[in-house]
mmCIF file of N, CA and C in Angstrom:
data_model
loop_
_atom_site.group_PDB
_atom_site.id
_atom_site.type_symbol
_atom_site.label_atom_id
_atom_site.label_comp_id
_atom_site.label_asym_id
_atom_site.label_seq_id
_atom_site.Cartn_x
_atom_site.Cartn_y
_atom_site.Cartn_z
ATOM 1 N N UNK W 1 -47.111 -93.693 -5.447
ATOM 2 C CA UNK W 1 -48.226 -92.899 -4.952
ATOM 3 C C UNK W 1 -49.006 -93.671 -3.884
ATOM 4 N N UNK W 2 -49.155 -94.717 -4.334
ATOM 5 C CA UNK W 2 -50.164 -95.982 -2.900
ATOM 6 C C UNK W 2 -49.559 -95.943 -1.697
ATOM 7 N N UNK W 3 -47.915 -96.085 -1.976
ATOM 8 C CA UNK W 3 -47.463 -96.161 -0.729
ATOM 9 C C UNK W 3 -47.038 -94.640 0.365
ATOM 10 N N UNK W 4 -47.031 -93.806 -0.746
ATOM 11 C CA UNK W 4 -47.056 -92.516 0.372
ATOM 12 C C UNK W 4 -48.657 -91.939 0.673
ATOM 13 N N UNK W 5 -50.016 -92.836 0.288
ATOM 14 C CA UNK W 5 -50.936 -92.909 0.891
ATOM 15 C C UNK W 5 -51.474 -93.554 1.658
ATOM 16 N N UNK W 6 -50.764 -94.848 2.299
ATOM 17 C CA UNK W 6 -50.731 -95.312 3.260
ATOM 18 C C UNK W 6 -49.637 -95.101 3.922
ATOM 19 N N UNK W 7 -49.181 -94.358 4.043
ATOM 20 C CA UNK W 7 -47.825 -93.641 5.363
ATOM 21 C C UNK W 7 -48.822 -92.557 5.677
ATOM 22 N N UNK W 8 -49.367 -91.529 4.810
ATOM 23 C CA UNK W 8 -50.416 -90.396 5.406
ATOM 24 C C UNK W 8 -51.508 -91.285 6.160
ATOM 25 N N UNK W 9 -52.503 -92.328 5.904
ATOM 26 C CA UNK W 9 -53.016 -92.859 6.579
ATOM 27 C C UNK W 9 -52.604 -93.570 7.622
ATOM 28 N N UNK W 10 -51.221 -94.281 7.472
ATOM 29 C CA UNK W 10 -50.963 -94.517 8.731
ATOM 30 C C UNK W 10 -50.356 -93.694 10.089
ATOM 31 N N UNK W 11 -50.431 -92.443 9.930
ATOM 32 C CA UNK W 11 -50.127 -91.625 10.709
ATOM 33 C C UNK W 11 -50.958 -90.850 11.151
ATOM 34 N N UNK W 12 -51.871 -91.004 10.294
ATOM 35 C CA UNK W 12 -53.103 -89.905 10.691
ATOM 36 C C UNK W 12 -54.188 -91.019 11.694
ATOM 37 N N UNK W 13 -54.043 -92.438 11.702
ATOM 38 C CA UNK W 13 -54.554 -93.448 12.641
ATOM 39 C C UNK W 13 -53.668 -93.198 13.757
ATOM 40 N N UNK W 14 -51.937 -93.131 14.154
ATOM 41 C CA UNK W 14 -51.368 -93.045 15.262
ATOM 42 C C UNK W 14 -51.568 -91.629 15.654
ATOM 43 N N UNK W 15 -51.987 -90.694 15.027
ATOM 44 C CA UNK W 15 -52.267 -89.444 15.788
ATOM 45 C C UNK W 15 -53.938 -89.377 16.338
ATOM 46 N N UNK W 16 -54.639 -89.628 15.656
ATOM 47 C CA UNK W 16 -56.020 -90.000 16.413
ATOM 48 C C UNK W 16 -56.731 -91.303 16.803
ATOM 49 N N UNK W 17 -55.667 -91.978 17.372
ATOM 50 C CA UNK W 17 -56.159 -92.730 18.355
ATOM 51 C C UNK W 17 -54.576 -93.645 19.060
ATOM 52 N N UNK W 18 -55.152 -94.655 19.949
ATOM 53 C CA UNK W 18 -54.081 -95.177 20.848
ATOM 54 C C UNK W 18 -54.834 -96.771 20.762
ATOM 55 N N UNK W 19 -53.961 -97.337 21.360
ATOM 56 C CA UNK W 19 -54.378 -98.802 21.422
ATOM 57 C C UNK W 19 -53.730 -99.535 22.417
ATOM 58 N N UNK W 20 -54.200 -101.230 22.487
ATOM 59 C CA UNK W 20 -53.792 -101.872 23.625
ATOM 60 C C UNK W 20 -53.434 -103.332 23.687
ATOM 61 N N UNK W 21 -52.489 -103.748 23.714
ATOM 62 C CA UNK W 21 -51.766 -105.352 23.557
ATOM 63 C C UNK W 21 -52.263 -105.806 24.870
ATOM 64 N N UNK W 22 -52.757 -107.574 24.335
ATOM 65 C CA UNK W 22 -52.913 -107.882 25.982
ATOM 66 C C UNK W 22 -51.771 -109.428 25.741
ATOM 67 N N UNK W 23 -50.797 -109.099 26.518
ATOM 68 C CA UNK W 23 -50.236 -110.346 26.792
ATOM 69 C C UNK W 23 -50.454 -111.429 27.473
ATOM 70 N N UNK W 24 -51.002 -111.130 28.745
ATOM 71 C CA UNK W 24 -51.989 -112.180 29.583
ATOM 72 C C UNK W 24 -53.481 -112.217 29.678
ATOM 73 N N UNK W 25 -53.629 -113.261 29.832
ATOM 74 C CA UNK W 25 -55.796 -113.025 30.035
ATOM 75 C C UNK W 25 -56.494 -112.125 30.522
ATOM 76 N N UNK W 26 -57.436 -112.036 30.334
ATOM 77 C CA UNK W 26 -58.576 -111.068 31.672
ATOM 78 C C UNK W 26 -58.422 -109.553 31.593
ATOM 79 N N UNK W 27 -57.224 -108.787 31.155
ATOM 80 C CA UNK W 27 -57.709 -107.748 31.607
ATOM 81 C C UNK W 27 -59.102 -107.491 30.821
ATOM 82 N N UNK W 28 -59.928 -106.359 31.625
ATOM 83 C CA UNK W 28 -61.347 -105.771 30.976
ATOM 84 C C UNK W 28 -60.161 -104.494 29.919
ATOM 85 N N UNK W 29 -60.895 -104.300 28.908
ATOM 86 C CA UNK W 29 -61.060 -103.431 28.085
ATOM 87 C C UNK W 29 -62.526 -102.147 28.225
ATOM 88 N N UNK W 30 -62.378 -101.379 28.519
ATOM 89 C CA UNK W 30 -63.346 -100.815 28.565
ATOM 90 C C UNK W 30 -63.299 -98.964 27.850
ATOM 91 N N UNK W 31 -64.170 -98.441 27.235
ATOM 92 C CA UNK W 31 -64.176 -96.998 27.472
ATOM 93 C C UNK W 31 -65.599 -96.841 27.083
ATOM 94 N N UNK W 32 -66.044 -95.175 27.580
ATOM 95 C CA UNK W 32 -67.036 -94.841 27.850
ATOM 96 C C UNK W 32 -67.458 -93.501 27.081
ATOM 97 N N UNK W 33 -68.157 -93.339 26.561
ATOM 98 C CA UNK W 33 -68.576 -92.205 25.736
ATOM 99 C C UNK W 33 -69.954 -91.224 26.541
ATOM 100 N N UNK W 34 -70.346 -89.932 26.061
ATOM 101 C CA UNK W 34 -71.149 -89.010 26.533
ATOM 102 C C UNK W 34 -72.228 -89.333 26.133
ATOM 103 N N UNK W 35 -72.240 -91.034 25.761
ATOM 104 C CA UNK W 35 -74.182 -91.342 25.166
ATOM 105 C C UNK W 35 -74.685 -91.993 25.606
ATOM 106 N N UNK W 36 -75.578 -93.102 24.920
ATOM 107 C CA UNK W 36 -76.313 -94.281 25.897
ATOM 108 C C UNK W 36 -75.301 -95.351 25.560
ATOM 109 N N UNK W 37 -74.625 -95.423 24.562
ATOM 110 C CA UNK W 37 -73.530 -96.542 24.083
ATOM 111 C C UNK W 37 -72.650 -96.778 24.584
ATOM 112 N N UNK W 38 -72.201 -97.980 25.214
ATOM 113 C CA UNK W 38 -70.812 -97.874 26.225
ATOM 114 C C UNK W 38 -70.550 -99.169 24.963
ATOM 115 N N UNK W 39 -68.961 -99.496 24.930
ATOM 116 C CA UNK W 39 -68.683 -100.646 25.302
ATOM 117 C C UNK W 39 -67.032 -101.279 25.756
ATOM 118 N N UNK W 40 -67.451 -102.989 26.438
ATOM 119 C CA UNK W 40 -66.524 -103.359 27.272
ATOM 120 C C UNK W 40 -66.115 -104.865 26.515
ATOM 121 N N UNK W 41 -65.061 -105.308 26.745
ATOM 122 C CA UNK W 41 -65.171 -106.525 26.523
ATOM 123 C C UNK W 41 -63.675 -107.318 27.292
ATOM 124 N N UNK W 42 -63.922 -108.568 27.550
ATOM 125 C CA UNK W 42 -62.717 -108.735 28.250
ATOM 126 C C UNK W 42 -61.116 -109.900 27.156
ATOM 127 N N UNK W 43 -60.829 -109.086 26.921
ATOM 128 C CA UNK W 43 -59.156 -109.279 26.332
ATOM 129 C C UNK W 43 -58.306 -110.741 26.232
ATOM 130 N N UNK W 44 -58.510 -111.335 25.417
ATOM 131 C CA UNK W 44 -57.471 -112.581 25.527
ATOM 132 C C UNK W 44 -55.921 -112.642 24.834
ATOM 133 N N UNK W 45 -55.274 -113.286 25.629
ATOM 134 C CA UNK W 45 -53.937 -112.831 25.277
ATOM 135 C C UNK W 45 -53.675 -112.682 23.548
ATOM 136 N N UNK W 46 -53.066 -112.092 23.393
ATOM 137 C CA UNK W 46 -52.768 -111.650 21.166
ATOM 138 C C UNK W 46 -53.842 -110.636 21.491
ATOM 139 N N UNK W 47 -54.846 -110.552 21.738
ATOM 140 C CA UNK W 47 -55.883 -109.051 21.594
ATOM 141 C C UNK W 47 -55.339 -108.146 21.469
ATOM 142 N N UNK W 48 -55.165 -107.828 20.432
ATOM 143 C CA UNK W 48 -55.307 -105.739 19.914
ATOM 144 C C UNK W 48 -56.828 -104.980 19.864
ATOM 145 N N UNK W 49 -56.354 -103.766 20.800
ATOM 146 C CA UNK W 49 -57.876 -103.097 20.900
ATOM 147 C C UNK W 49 -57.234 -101.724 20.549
ATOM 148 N N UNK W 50 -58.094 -100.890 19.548
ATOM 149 C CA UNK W 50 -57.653 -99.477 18.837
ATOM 150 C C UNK W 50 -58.628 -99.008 19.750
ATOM 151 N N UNK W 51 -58.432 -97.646 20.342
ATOM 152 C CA UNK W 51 -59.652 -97.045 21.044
ATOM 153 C C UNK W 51 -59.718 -96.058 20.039
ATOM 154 N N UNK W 52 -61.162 -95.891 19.830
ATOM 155 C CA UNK W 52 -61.680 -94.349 18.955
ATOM 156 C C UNK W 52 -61.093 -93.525 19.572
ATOM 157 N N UNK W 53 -60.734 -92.229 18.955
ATOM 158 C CA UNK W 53 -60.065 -90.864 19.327
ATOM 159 C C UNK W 53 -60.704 -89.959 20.363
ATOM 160 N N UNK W 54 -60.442 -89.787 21.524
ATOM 161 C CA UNK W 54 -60.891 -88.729 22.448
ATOM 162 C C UNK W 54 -61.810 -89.499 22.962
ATOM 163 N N UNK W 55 -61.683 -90.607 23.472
ATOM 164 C CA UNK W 55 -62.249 -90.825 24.146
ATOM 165 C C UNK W 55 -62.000 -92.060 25.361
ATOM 166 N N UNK W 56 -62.671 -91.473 26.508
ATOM 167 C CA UNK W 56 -61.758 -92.233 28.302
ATOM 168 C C UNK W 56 -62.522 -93.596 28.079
ATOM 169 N N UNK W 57 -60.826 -94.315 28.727
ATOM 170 C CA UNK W 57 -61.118 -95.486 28.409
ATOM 171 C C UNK W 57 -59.881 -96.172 29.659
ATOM 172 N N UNK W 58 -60.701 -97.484 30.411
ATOM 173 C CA UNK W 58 -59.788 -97.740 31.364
ATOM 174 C C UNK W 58 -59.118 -99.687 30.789
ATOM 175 N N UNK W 59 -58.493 -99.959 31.829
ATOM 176 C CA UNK W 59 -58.341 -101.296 31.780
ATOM 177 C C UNK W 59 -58.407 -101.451 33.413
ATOM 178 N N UNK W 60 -58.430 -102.914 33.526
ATOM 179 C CA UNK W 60 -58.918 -103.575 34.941
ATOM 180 C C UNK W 60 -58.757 -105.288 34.447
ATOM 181 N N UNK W 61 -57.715 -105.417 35.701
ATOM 182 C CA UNK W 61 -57.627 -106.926 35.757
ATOM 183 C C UNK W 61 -58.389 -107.649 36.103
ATOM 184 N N UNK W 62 -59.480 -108.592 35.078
ATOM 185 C CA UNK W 62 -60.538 -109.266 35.859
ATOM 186 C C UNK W 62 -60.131 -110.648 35.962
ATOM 187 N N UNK W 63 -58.977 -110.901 36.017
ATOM 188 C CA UNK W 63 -58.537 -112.332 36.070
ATOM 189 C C UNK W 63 -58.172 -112.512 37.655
ATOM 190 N N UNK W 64 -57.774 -114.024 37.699
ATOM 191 C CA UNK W 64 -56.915 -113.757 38.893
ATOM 192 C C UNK W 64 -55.636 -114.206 38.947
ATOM 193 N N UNK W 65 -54.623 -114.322 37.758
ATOM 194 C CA UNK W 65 -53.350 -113.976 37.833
ATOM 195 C C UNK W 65 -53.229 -112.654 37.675
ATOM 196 N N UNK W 66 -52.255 -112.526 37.748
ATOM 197 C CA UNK W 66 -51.687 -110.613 37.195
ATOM 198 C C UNK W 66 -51.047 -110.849 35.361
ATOM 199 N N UNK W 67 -51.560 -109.881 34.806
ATOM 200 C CA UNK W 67 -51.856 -109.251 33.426
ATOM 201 C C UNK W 67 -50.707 -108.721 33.015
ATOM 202 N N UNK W 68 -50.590 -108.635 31.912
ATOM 203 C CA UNK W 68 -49.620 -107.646 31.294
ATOM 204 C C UNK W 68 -50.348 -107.119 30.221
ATOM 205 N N UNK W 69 -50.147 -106.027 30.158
ATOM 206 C CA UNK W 69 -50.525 -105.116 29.458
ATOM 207 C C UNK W 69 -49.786 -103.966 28.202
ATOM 208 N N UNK W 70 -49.535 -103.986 26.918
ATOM 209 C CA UNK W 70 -48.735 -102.692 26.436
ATOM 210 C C UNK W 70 -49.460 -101.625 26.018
ATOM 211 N N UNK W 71 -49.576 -100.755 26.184
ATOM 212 C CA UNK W 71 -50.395 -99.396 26.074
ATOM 213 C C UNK W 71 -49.623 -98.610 24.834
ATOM 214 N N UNK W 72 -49.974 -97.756 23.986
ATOM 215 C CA UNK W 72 -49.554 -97.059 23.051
ATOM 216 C C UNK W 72 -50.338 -95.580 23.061
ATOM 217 N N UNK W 73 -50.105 -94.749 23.402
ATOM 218 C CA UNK W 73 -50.913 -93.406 23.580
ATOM 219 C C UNK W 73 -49.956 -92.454 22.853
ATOM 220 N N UNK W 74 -51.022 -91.679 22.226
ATOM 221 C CA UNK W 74 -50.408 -90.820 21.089
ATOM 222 C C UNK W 74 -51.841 -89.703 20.816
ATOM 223 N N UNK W 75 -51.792 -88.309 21.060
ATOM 224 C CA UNK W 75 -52.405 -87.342 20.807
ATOM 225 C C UNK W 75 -51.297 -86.163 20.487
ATOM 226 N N UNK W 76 -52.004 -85.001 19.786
ATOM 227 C CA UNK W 76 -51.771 -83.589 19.290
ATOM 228 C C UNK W 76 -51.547 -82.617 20.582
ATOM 229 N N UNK W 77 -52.503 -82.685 20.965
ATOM 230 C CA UNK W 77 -53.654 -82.369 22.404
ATOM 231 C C UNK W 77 -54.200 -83.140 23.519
ATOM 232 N N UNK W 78 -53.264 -84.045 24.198
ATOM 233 C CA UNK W 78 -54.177 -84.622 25.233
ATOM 234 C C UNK W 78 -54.810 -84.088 26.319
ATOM 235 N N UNK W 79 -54.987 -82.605 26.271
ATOM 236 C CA UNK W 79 -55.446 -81.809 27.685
ATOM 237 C C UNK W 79 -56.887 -81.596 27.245
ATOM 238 N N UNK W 80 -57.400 -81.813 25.998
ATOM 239 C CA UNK W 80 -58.714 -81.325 25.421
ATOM 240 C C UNK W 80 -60.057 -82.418 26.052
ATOM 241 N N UNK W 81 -59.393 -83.542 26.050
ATOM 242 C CA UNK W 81 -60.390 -84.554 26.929
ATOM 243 C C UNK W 81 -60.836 -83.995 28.605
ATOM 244 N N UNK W 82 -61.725 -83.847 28.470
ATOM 245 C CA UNK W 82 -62.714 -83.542 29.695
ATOM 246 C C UNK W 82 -62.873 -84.811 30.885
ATOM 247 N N UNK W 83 -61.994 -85.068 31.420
ATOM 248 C CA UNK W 83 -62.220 -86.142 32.067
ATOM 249 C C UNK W 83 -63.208 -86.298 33.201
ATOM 250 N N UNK W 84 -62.936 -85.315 34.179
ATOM 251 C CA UNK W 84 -64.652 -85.201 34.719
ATOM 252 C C UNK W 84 -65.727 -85.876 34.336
ATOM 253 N N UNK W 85 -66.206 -84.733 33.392
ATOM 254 C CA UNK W 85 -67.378 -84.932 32.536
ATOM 255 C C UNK W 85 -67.205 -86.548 31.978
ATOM 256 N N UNK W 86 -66.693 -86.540 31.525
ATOM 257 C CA UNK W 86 -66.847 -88.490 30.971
ATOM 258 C C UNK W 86 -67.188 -89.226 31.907
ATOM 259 N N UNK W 87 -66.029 -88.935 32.754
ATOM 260 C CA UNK W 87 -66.219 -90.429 33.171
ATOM 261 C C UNK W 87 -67.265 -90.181 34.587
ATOM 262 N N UNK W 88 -67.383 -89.343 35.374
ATOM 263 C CA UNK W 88 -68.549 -89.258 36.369
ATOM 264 C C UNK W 88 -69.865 -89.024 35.837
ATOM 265 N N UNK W 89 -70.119 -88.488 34.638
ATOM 266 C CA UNK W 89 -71.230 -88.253 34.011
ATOM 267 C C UNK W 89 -71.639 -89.328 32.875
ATOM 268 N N UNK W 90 -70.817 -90.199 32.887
ATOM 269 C CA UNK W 90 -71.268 -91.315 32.149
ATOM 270 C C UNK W 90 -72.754 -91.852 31.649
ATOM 271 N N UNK W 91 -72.649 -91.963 30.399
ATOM 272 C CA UNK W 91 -74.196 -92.707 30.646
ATOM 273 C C UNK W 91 -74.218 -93.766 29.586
ATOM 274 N N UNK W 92 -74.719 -95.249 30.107
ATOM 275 C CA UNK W 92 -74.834 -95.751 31.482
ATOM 276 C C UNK W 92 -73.379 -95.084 32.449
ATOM 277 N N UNK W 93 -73.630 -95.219 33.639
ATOM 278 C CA UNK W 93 -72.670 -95.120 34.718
ATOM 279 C C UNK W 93 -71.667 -96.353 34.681
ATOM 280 N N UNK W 94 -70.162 -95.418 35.107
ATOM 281 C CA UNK W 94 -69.336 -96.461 35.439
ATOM 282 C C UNK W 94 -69.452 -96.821 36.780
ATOM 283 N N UNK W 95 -69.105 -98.497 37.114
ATOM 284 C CA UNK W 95 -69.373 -99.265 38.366
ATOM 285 C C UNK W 95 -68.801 -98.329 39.022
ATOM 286 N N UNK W 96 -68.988 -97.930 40.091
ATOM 287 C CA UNK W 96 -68.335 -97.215 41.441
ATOM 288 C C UNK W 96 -67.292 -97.576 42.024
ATOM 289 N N UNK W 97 -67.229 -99.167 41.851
ATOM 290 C CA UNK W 97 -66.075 -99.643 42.249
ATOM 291 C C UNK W 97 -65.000 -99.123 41.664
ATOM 292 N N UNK W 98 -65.037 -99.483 40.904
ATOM 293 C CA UNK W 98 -64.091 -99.209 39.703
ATOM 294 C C UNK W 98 -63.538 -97.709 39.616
ATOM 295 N N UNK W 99 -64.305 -96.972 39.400
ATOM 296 C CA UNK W 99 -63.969 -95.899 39.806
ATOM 297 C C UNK W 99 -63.278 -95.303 41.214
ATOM 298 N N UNK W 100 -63.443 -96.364 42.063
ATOM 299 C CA UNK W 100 -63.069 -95.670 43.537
ATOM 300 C C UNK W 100 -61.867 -96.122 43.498
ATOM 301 N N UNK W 101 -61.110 -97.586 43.016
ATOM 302 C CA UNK W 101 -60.056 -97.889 42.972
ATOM 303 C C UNK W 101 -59.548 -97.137 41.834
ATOM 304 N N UNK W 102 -59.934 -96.143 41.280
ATOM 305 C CA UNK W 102 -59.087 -95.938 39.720
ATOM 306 C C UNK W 102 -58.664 -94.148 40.417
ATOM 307 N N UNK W 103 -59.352 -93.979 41.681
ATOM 308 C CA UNK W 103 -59.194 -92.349 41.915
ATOM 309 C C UNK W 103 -58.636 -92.061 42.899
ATOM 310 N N UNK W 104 -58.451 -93.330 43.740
ATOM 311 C CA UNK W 104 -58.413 -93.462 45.434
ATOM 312 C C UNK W 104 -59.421 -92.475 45.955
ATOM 313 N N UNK W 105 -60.639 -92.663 45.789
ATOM 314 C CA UNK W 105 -61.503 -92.114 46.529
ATOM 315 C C UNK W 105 -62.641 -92.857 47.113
ATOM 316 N N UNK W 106 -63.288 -91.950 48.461
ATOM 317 C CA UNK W 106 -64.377 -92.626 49.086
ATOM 318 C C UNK W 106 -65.409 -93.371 48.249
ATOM 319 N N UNK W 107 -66.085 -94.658 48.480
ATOM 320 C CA UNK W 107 -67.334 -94.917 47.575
ATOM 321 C C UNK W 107 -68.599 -93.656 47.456
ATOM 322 N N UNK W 108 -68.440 -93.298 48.618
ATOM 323 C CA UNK W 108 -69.686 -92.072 49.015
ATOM 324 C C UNK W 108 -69.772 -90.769 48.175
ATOM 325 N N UNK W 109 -68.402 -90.551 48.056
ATOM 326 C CA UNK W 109 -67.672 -89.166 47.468
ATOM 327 C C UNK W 109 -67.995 -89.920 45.488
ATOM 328 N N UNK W 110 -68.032 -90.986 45.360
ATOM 329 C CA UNK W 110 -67.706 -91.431 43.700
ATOM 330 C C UNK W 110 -69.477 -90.959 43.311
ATOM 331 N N UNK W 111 -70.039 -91.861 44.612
ATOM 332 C CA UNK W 111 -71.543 -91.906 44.008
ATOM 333 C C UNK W 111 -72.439 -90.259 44.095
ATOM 334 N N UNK W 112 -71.667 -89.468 44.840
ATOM 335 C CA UNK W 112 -72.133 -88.040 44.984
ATOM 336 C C UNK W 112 -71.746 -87.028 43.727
ATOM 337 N N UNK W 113 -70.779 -87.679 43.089
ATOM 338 C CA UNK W 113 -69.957 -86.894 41.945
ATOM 339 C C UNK W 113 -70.893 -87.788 40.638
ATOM 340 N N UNK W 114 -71.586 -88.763 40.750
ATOM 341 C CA UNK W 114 -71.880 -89.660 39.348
ATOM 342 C C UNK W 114 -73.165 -88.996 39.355
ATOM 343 N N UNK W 115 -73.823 -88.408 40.691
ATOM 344 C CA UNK W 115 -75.395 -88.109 41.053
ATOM 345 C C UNK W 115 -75.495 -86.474 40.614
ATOM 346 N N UNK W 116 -73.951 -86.026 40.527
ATOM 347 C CA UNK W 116 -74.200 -84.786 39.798
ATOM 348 C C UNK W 116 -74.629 -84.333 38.695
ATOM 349 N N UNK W 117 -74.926 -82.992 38.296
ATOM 350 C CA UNK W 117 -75.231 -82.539 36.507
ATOM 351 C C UNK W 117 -73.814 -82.485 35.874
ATOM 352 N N UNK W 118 -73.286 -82.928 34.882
ATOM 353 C CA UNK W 118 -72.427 -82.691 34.147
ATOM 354 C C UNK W 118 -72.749 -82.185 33.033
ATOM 355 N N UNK W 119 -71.837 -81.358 32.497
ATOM 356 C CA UNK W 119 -72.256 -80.948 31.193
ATOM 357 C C UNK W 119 -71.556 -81.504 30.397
ATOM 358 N N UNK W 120 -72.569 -82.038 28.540
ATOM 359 C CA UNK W 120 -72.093 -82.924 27.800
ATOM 360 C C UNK W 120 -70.477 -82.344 27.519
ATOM 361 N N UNK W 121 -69.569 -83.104 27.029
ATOM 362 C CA UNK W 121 -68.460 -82.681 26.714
ATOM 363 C C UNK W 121 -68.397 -82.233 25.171
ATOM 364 N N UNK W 122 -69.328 -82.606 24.594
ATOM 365 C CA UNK W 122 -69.306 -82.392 23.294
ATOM 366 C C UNK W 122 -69.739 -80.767 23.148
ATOM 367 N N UNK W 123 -70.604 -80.508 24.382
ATOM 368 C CA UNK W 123 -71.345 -78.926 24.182
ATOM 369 C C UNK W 123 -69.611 -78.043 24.474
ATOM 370 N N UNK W 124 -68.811 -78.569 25.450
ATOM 371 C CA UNK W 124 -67.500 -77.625 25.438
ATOM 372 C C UNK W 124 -67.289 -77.567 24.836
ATOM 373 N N UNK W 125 -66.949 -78.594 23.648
ATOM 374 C CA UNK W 125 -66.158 -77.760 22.369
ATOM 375 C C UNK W 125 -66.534 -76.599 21.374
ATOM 376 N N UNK W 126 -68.122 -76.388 21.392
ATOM 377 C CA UNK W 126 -68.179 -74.991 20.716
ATOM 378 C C UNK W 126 -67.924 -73.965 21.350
ATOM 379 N N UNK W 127 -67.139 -74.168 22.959
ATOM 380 C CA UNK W 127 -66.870 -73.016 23.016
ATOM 381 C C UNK W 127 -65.446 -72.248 22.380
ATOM 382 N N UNK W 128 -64.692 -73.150 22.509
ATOM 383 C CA UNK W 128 -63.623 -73.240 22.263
ATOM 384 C C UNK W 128 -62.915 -72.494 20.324
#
């Protein structure tokens, strides 16, 4: 019985959520939620990072060798994340930089889209 309750738990962790191996130093770890709470931290090689479920989350090499990285992504539904809304409506805001290299877009065009109203993502889902 224990062990076919940890096979249901361990599957019900690979279906709501994803995670991230860092083989080399530096990359940033980061994701961003629809509140005042962000958080970031930067990755040393053996680091495992689980990201909470549904929610945008980047990486960025802050070292200055080049990184390796293994990614594991696993959803039901990955079209339900609002990406817009997250990540330009952020709060706190994501660096601009960061964002401009993550979209290929103008700095001008990032900071005109972060200066917009977004609506919370959490209010979409009652519509649904």
């Amino acid at each position: 019985m224990k062990v076919s309750n940890f096979l249901v738990a361990l599957a019900f962790l690979a279906l709501a959520s994803s995670f991230a191996i860092a083989y080399d130093p530096s990359p940033l770890q980061d994701f961003c939620v629809a509140t005042d709470d962000a958080s970031s931290g930067v990755l040393k090689a053996g680091d495992v990072f689980v990201f909470p479920f549904g929610l945008i989350h980047f990486q960025l090499n802050v070292g200055k060798n080049p990184a390796v990285a293994i990614a594991a992504l696993n959803s039901q539904n990955p079209g339900v994340v609002t990406t817009a809304n997250t990540v330009f409506g952020a709060s706190p805001s994501i660096n601009p930089d960061v964002l401009t290299r993550a979209f290929h877009l103008d700095k001008d065009l990032v900071t005109k889209l972060q200066r917009q109203e977004w609506m919370n993502p959490s209010d979409l889902n009652s519509y649904s």
